[in-house]
Each structure stands twice: as structure tokens, then as C-alpha cells.
PDB file of C-alpha atoms in Angstrom:
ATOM      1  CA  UNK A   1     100.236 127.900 105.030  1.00  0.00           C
ATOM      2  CA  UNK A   2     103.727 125.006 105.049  1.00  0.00           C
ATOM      3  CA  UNK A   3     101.667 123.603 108.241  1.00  0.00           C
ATOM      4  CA  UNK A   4      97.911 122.884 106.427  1.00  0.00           C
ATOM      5  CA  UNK A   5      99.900 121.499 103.000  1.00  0.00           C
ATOM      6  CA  UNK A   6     102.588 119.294 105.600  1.00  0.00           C
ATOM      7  CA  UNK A   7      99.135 118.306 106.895  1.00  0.00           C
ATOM      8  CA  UNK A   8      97.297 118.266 103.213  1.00  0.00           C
ATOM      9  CA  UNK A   9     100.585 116.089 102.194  1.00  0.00           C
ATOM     10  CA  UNK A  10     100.513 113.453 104.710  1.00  0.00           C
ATOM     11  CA  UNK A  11      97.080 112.307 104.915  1.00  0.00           C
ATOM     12  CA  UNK A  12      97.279 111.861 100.730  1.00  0.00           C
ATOM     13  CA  UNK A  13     100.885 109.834 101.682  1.00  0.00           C
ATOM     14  CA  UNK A  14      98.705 107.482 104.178  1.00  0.00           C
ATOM     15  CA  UNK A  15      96.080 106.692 101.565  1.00  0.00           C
ATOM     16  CA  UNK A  16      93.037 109.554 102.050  1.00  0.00           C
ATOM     17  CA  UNK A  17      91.256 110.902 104.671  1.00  0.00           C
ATOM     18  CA  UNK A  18      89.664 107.415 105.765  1.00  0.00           C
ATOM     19  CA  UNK A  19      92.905 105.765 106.144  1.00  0.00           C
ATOM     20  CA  UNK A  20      94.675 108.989 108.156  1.00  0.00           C
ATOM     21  CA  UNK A  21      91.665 108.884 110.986  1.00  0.00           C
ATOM     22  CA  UNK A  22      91.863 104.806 111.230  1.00  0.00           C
ATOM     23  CA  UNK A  23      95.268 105.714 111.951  1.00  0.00           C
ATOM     24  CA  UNK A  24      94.572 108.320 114.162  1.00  0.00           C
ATOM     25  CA  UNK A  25      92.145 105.849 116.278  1.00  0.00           C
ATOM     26  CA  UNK A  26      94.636 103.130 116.071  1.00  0.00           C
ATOM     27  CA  UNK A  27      98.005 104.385 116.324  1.00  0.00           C
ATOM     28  CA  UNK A  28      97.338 107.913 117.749  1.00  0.00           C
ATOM     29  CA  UNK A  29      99.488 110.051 115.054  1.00  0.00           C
ATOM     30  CA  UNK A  30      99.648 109.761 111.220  1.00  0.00           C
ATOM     31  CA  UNK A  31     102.441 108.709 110.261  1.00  0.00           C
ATOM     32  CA  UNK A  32     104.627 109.430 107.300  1.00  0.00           C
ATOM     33  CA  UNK A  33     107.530 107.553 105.738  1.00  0.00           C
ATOM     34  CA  UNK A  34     108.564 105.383 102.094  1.00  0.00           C
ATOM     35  CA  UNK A  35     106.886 102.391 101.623  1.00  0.00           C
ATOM     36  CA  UNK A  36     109.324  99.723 102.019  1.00  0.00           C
ATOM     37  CA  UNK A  37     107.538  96.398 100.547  1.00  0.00           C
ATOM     38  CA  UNK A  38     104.532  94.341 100.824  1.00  0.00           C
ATOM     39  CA  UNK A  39     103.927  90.833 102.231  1.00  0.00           C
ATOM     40  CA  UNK A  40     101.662  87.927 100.792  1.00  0.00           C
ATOM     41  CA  UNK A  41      98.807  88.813 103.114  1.00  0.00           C
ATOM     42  CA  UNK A  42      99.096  92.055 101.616  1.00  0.00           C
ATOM     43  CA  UNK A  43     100.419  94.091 104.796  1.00  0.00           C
ATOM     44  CA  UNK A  44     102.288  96.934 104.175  1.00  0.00           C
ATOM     45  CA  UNK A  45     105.641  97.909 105.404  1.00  0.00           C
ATOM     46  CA  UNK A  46     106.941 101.076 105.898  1.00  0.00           C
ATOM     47  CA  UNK A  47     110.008 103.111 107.120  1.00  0.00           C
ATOM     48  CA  UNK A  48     111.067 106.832 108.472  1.00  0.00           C
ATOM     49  CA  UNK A  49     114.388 107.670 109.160  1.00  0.00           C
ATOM     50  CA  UNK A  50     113.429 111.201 111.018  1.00  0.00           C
ATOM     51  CA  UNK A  51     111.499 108.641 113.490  1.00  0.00           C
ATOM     52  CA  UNK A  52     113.221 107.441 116.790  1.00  0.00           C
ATOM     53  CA  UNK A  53     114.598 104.076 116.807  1.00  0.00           C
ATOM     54  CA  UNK A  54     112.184 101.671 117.536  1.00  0.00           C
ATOM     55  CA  UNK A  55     109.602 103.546 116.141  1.00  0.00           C
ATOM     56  CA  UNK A  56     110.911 104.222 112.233  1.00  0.00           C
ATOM     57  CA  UNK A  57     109.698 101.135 110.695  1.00  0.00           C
ATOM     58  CA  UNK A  58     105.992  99.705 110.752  1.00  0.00           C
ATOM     59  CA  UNK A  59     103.287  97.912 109.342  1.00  0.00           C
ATOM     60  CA  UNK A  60      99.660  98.911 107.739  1.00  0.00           C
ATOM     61  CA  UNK A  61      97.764  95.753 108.464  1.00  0.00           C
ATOM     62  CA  UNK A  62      95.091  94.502 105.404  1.00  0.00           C
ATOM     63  CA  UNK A  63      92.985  92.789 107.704  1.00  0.00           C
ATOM     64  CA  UNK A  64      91.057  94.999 110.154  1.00  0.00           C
ATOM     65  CA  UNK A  65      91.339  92.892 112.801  1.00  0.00           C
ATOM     66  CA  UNK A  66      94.873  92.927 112.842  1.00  0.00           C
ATOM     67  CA  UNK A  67      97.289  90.469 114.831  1.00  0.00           C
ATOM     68  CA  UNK A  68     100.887  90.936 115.337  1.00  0.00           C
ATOM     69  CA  UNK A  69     101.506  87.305 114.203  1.00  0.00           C
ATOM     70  CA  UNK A  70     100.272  87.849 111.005  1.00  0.00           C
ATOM     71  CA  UNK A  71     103.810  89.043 109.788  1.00  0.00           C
ATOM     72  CA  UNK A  72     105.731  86.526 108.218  1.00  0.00           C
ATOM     73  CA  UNK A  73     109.165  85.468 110.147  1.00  0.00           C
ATOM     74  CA  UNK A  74     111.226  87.038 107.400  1.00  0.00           C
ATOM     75  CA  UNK A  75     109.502  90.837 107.991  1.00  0.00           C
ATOM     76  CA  UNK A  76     109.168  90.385 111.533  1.00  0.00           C
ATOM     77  CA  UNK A  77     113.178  90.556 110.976  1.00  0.00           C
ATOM     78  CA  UNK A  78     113.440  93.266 109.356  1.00  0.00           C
ATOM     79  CA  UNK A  79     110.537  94.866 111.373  1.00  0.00           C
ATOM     80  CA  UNK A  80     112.987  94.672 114.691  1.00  0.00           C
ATOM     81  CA  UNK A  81     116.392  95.339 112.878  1.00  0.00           C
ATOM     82  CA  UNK A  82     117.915  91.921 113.041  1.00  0.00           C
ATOM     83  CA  UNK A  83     118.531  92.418 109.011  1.00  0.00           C
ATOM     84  CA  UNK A  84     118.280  95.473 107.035  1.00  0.00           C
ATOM     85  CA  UNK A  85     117.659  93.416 103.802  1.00  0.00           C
ATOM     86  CA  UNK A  86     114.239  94.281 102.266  1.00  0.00           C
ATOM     87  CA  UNK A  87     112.843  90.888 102.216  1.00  0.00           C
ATOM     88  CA  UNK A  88     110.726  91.782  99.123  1.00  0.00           C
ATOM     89  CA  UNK A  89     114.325  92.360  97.210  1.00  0.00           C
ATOM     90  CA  UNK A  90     114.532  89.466  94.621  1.00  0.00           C
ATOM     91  CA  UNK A  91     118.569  89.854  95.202  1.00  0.00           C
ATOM     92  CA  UNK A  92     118.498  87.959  98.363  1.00  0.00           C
ATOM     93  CA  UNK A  93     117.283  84.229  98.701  1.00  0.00           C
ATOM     94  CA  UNK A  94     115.518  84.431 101.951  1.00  0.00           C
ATOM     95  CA  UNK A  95     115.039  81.043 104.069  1.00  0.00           C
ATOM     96  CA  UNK A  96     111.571  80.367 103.459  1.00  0.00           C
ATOM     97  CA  UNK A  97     110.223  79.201 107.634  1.00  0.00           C
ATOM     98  CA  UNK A  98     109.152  75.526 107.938  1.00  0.00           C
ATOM     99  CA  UNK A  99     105.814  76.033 109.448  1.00  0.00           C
ATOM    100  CA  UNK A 100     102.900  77.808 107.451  1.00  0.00           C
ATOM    101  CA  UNK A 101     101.174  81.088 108.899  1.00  0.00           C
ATOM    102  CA  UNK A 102      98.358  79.701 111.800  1.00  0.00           C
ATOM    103  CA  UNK A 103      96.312  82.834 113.171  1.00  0.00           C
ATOM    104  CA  UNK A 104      96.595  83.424 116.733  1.00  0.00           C
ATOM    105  CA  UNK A 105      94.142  80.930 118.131  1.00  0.00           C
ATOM    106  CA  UNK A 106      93.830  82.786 122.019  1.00  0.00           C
ATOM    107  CA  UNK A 107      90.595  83.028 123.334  1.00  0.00           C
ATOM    108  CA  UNK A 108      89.051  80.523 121.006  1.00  0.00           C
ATOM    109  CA  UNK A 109      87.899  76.957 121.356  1.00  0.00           C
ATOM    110  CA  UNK A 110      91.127  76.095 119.822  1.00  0.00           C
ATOM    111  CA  UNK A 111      93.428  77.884 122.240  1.00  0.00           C
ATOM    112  CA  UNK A 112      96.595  76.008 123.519  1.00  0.00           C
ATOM    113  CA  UNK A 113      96.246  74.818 126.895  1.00  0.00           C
ATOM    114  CA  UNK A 114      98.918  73.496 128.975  1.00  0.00           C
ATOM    115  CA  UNK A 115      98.222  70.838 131.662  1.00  0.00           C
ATOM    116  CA  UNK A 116     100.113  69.788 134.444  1.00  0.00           C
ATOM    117  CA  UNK A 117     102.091  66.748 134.625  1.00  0.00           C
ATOM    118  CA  UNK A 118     103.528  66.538 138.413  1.00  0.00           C
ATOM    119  CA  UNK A 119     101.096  65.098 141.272  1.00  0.00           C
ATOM    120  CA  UNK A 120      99.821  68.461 143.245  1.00  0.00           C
ATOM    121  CA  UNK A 121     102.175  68.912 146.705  1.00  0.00           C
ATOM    122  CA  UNK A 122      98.851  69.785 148.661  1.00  0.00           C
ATOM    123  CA  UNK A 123      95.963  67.328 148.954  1.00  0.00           C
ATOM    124  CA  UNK A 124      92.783  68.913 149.006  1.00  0.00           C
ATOM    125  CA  UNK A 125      90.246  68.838 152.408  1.00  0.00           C
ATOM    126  CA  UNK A 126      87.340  65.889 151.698  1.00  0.00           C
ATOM    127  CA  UNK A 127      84.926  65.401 154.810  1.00  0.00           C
TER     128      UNK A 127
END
């Protein structure tokens, strides 16, 4: 009966049935842990100690099509333990970055695209 209320527990932790089998797709477990802060875009950040490093601390998107450079530079420190500062604690001025949030732009018209500056070493064939 402990197994189907662990179970009962952690899918009301995650946010209801919905959000436990988006995370299910997604992810592949449900996950369980505090709830650590939240950004401006409204991502949520979370942590587990009984988790393995590298895998105790995440994020709950807000947009569904989710894109790992939507975290800001200041979670994305905490998110790979350069800092263990909560960047949501008012006790710690953070460095705002110089450069506003710009979605990742691959695969659209607006994609960066490098070109070549040196002269090509082989000529090609013209008859």
C-alpha cells in the first residue's frame, strides 16, 4: 500500500496526472524533488538530493516547445553547479548578462551561417 501512495504522492508533487505523463513522454521517469525557484519566463527549477549528480537539479519548461537556451545565464549556473546560490534569493546581487534572451534561431530563415573567407585550395573541373 507505501508503493501506490509513494506513487499517489509524486504525481500530486509534479502538478496532476497531466503533468506526471508529459513527464513520462518527455523525460522518461517522474521525478520528485523541492522546488528551488522560478525564472522570468516562468520555468521552473527544481532539486533532489537522493538523485545522482548530474541528474539532482532540473528544469520544468513553461513553453511546450522547450529549448535549452531559454534559461537565463544566471540559472544555467546554478543548473550545472558552478554556484550553489539560488539565483531567485534577493540576498545576492547577481550580474545581470549584457545581451537579452534571443530564441534559438536553427533551422529558421534566420539561422547563423558562417561563410568562408580563404580562396578554395582546389579549383573546380570547367570544360
Amino acid at each position: 500500500m507505501s508503493f501506490l501512495a509513494r506513487i499517489g504522492r509524486r504525481i500530486a508533487a509534479t502538478g496532476g496526472p497531466g503533468k506526471a505523463i508529459s513527464h513520462l513522454i518527455r523525460v522518461g521517469k517522474v521525478p520528485a524533488g523541492t522546488l528551488i525557484g522560478q525564472d522570468e519566463h516562468g520555468n521552473r527549477y527544481f532539486e533532489d538530493h537522493k538523485q545522482v549528480f548530474g541528474a539532482h537539479r532540473w528544469v520544468d519548461y513553461a513553453a511546450p516547445e522547450w529549448d535549452a537556451s531559454q534559461i537565463p545565464s544566471k540559472w544555467h549556473a546554478w543548473m550545472h553547479k558552478m554556484t550553489d546560490e539560488v539565483p531567485s534569493d534577493p540576498q545576492h546581487d547577481w550580474q545581470q548578462s549584457t545581451a537579452e534572451y534571443r530564441p534559438n534561431e536553427s533551422g529558421t530563415k534566420n539561422e547563423y551561417v558562417p561563410y568562408s573567407t580563404t580562396p578554395p585550395k582546389i579549383q573546380s573541373w570547367k570544360p
